[in-house]
PDB file of C-alpha atoms in Angstrom:
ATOM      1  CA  UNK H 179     -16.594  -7.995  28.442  1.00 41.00           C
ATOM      2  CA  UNK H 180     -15.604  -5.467  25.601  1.00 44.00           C
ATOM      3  CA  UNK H 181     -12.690  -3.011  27.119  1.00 45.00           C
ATOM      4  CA  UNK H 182     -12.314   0.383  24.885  1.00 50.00           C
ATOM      5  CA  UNK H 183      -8.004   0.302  26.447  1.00 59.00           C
ATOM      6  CA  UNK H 184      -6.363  -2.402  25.549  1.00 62.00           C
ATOM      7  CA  UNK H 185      -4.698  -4.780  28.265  1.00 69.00           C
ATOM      8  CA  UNK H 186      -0.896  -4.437  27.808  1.00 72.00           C
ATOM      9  CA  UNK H 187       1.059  -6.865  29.421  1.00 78.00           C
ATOM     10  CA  UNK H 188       4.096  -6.956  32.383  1.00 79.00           C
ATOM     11  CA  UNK H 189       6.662  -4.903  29.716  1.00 74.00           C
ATOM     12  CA  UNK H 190       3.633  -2.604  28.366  1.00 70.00           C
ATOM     13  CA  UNK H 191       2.597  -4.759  25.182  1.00 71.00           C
ATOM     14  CA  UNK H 192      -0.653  -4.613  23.718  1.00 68.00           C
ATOM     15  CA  UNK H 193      -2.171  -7.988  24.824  1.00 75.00           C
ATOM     16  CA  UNK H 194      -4.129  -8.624  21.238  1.00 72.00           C
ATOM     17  CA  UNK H 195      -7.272 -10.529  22.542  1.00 72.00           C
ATOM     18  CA  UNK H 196     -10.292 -11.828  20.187  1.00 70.00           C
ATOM     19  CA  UNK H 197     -11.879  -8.824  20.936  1.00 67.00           C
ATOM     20  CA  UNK H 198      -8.683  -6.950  20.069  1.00 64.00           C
ATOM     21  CA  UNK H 199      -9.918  -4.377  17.181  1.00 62.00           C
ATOM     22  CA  UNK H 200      -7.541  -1.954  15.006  1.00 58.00           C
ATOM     23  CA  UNK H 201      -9.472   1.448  14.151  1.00 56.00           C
ATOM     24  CA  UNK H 202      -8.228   2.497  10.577  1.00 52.00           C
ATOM     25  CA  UNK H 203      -8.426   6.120   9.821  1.00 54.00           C
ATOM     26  CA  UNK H 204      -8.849   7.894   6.652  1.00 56.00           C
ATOM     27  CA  UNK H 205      -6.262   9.441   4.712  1.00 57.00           C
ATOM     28  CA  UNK H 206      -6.122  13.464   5.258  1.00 56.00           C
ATOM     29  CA  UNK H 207      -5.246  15.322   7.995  1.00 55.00           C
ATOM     30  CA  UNK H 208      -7.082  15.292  11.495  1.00 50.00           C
ATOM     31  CA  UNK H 209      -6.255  16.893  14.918  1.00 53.00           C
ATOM     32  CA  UNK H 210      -5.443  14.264  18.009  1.00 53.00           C
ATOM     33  CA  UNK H 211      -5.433  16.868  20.410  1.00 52.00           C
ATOM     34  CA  UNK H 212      -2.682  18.557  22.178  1.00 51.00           C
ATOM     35  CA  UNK H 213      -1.116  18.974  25.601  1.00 51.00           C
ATOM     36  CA  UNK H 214      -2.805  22.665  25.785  1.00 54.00           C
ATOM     37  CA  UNK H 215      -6.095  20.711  25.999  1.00 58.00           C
ATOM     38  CA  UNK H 216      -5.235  19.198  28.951  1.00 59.00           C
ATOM     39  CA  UNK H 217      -2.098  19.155  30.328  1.00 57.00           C
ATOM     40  CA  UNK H 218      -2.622  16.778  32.816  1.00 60.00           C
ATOM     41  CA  UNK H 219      -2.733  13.953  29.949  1.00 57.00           C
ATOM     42  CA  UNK H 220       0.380  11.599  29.107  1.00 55.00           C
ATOM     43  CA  UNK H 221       2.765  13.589  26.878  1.00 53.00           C
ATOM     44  CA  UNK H 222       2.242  12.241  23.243  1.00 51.00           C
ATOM     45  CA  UNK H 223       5.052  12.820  20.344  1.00 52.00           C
ATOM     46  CA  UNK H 224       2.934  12.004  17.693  1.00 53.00           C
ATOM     47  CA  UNK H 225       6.472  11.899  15.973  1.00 58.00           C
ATOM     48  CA  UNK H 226       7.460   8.634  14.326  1.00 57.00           C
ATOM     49  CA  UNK H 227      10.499   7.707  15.004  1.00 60.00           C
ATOM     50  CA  UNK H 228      13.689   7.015  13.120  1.00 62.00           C
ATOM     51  CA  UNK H 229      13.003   4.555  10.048  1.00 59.00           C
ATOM     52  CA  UNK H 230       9.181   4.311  10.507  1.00 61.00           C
ATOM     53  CA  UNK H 231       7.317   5.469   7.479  1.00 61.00           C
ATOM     54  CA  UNK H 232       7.010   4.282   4.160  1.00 61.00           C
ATOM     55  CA  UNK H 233       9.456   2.414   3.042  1.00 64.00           C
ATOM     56  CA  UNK H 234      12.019   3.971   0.988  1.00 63.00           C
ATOM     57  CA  UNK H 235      11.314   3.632  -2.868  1.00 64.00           C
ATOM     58  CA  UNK H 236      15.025   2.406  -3.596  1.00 63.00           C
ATOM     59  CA  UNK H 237      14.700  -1.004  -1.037  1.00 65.00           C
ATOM     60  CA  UNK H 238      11.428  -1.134  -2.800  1.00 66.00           C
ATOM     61  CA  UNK H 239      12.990  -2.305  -6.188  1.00 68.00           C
ATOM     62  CA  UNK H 240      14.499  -5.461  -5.119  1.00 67.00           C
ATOM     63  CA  UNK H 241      10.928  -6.391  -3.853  1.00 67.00           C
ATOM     64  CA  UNK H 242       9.164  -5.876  -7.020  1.00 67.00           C
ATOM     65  CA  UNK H 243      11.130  -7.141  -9.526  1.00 68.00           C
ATOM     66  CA  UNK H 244      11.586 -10.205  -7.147  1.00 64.00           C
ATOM     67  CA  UNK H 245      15.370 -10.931  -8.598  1.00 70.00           C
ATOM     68  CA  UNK H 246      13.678 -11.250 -11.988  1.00 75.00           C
ATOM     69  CA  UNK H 247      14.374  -9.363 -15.185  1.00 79.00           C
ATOM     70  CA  UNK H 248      11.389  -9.565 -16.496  1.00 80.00           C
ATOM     71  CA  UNK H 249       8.927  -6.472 -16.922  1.00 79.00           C
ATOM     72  CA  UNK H 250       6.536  -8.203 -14.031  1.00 78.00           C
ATOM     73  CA  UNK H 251       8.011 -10.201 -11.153  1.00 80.00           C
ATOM     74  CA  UNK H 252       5.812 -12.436 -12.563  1.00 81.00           C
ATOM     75  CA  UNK H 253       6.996 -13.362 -15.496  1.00 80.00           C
ATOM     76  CA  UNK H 254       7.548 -12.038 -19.196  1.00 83.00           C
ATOM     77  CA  UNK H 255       3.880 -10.965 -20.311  1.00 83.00           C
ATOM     78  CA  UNK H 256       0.596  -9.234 -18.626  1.00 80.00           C
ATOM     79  CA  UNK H 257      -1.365 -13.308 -18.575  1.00 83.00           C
ATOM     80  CA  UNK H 258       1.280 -13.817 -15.923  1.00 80.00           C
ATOM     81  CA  UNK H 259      -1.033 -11.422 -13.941  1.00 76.00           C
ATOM     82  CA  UNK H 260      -3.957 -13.435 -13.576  1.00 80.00           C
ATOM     83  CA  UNK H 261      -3.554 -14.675 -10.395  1.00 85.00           C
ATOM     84  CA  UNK H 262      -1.021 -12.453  -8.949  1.00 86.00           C
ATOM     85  CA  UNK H 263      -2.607  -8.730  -8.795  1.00 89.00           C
ATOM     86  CA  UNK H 264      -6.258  -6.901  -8.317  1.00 91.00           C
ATOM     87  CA  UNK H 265      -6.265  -4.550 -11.426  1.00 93.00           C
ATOM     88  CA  UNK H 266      -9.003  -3.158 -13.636  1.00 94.00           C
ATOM     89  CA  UNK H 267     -10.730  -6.046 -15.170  1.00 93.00           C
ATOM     90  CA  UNK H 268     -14.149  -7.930 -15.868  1.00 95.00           C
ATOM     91  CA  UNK H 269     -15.629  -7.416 -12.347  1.00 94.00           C
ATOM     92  CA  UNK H 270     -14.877  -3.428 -12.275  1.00 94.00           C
ATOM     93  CA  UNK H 271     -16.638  -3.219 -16.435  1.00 96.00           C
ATOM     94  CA  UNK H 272     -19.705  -5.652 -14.918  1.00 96.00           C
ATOM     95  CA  UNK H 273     -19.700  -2.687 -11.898  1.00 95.00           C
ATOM     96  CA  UNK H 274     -19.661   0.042 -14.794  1.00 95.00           C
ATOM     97  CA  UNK H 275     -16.506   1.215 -14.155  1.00 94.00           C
ATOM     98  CA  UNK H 276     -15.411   2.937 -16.804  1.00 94.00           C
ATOM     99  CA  UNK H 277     -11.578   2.815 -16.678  1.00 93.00           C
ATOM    100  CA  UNK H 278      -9.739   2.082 -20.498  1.00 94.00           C
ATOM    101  CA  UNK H 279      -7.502   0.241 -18.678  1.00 94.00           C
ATOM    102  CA  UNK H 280     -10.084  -2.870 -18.502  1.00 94.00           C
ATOM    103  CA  UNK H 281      -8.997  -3.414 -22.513  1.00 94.00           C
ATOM    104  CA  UNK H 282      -5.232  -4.032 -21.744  1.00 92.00           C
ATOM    105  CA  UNK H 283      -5.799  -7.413 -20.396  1.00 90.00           C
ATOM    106  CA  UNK H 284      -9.662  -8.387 -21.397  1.00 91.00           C
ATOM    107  CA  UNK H 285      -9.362 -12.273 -19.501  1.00 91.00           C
ATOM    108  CA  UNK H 286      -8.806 -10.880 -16.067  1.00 91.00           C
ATOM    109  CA  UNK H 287     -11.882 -11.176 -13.782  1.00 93.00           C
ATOM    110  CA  UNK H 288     -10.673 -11.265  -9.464  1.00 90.00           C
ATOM    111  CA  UNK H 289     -13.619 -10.691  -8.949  1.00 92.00           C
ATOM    112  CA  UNK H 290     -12.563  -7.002  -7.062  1.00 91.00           C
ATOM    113  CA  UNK H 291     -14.421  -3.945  -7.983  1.00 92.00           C
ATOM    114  CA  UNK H 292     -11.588  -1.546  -5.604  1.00 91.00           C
ATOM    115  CA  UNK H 293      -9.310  -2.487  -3.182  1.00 90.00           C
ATOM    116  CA  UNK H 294      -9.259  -6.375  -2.366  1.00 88.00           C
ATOM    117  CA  UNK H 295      -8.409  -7.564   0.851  1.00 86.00           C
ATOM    118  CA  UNK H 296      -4.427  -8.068   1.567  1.00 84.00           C
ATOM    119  CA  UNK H 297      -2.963 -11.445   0.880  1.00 84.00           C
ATOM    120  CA  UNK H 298      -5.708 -12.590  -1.505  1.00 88.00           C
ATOM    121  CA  UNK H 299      -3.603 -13.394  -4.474  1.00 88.00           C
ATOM    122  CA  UNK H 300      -0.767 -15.100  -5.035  1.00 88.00           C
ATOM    123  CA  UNK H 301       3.032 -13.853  -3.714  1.00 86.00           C
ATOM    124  CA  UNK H 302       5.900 -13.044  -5.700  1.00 81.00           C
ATOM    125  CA  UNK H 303       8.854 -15.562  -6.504  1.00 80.00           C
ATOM    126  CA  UNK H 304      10.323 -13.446  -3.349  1.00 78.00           C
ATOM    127  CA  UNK H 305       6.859 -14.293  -1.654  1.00 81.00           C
ATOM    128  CA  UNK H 306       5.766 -10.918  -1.364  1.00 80.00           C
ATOM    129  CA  UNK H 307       1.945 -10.143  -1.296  1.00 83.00           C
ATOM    130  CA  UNK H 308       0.101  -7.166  -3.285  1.00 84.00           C
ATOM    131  CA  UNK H 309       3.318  -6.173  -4.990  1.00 82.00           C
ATOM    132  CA  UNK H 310       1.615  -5.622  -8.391  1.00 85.00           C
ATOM    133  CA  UNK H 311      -1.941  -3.944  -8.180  1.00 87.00           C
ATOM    134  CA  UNK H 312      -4.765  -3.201  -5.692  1.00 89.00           C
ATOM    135  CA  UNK H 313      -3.193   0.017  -4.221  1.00 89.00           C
ATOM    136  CA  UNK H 314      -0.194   2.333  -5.589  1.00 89.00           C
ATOM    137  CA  UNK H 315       2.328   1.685  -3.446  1.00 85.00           C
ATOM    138  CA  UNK H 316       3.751   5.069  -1.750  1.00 83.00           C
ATOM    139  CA  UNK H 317       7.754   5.259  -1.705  1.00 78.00           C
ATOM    140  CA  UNK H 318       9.677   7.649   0.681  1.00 69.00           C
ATOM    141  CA  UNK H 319      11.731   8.876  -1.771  1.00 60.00           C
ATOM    142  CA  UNK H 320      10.064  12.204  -3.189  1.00 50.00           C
ATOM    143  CA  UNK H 321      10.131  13.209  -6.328  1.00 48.00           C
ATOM    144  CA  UNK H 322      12.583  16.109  -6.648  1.00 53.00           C
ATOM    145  CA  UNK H 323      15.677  14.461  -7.570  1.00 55.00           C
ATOM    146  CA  UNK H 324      13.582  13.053 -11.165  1.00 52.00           C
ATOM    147  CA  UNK H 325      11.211  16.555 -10.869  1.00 54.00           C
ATOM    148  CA  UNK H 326      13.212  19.107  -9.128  1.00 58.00           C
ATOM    149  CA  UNK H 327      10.105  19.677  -6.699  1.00 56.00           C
ATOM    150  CA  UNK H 328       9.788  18.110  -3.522  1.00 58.00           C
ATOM    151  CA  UNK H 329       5.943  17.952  -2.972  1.00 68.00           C
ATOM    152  CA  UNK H 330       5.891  14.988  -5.104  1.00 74.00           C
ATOM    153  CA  UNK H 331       6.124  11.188  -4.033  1.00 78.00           C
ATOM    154  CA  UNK H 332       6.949   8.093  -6.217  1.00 81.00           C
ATOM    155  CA  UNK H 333       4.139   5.736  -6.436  1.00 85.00           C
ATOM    156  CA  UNK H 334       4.544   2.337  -8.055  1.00 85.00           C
ATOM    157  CA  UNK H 335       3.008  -1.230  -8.566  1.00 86.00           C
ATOM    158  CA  UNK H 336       0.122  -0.309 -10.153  1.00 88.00           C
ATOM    159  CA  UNK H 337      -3.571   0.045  -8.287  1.00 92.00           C
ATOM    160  CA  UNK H 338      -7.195  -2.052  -9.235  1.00 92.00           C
ATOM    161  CA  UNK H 339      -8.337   0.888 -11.947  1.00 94.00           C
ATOM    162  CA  UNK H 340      -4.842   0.225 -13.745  1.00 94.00           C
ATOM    163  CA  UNK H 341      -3.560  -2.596 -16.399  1.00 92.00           C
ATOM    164  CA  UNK H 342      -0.966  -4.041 -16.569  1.00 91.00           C
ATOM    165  CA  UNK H 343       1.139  -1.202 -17.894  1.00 90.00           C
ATOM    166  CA  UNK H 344       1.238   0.707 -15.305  1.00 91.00           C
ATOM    167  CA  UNK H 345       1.559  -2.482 -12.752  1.00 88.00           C
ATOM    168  CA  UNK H 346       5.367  -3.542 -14.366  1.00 83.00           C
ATOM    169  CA  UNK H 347       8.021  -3.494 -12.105  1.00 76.00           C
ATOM    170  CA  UNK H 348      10.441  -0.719 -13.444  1.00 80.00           C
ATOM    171  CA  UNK H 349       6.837   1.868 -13.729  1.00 85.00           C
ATOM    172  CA  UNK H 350       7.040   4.895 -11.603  1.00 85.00           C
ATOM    173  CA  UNK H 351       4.684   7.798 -11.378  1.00 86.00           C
ATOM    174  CA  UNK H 352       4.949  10.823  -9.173  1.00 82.00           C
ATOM    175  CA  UNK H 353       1.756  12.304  -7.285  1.00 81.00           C
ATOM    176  CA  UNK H 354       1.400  15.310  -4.723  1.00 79.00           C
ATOM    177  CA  UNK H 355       2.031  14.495  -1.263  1.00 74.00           C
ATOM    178  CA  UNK H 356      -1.461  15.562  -0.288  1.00 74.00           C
ATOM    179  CA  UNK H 357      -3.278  13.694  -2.874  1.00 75.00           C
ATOM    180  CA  UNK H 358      -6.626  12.385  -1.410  1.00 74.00           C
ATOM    181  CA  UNK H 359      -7.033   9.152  -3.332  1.00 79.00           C
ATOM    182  CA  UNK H 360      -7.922   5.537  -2.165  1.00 80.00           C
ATOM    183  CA  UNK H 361      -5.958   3.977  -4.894  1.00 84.00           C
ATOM    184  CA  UNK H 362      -2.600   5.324  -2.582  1.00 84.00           C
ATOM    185  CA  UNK H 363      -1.040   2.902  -0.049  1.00 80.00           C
ATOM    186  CA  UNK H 364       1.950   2.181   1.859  1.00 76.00           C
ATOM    187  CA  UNK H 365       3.303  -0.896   3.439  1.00 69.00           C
ATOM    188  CA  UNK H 366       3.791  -1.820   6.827  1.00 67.00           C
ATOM    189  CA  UNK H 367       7.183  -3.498   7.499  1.00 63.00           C
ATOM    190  CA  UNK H 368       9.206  -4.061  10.678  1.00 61.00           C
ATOM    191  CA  UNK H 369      12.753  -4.751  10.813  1.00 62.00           C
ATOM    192  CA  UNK H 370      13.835  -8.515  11.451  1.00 61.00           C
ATOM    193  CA  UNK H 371      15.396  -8.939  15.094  1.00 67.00           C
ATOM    194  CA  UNK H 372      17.570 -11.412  15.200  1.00 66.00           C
TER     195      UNK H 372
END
């Protein structure tokens, strides 16, 4: 039998079941309702709390250059890419896509049009997934110390309409905080308990 609430177990955790489902919501802003609606409902802080978010462009660098010194964590030219990041190639030009970035690195077919699922290529030498390509990754760190303007976040690791240019490890580029784009994503990391 298909429950819309979750079960949650003796201590309140989520008790993930086959039919267990996560609803993914677009990026933008939407309204989740408030206690004024009724306040007889739970109290809600939609508020993350301290250290959730994306994580902080700075900690970022040791994960994609992977201890390396090379331009990609994956070695010292764009062929190292091949089968370690979803960026414009064959598949997207066969689509019509009509990025110039398809040129940089003419050999590279994954087979992904857009976004490719997570995991599907090969880690990093620190075994890190999706460090190079498929999405720009979103650091905390805004943009006003390099731009004097804080409605700007760093992006980095390049995204599937990009080459490898704008995939290397030391590339930065700042966007606006409310840009609507699905080449934008963050990570989701939780601390290690030991």
């Amino acid at each position: 039998m298909f429950s819309v609430v979750p079960a949650r177990d003796a201590e309140g955790h989520l008790e993930l079941r086959p039919e267990s489902a996560l609803v993914l919501l677009p990026g933008g802003k939407f309204w989740m309702g408030t206690q004024a609606q009724d306040p007889a409902a739970p109290h809600h802080d939609p508020q993350a709390a301290p250290g959730c978010g994306p994580v902080h462009e700075v900690s970022l660098e040791l994960f994609f250059c992977a201890s390396t010194s090379t331009p990609w964590s994956t070695g010292d030219n764009a062929r190292s890419f091949l089968e370690h990041a979803n960026l414009a190639d064959q598949a997207a030009k066969r689509a019509g896509a009509p990025w110039p970035a398809i040129r940089e690195l003419p050999e590279l077919d994954d087979g992904c049009v857009l976004t490719a699922v997570v995991g599907s290529f090969h880690p990093n030498p620190s075994g890190l997934q999706d460090m190079h390509g498929n999405v720009r990754e979103v650091g905390k760190l805004t943009g006003k110390e390099a731009t004097g303007r804080a409605h700007l976040y760093v992006t980095r690791g390049g995204c599937y309409m990009d080459g490898p240019s704008l995939a290397r490890s030391a590339y930065r580029e700042a966007q606006l905080i409310d840009a609507k784009e699905g080449m934008f994503g963050v990570r989701a990391v939780r601390g290690v308990e030991r």
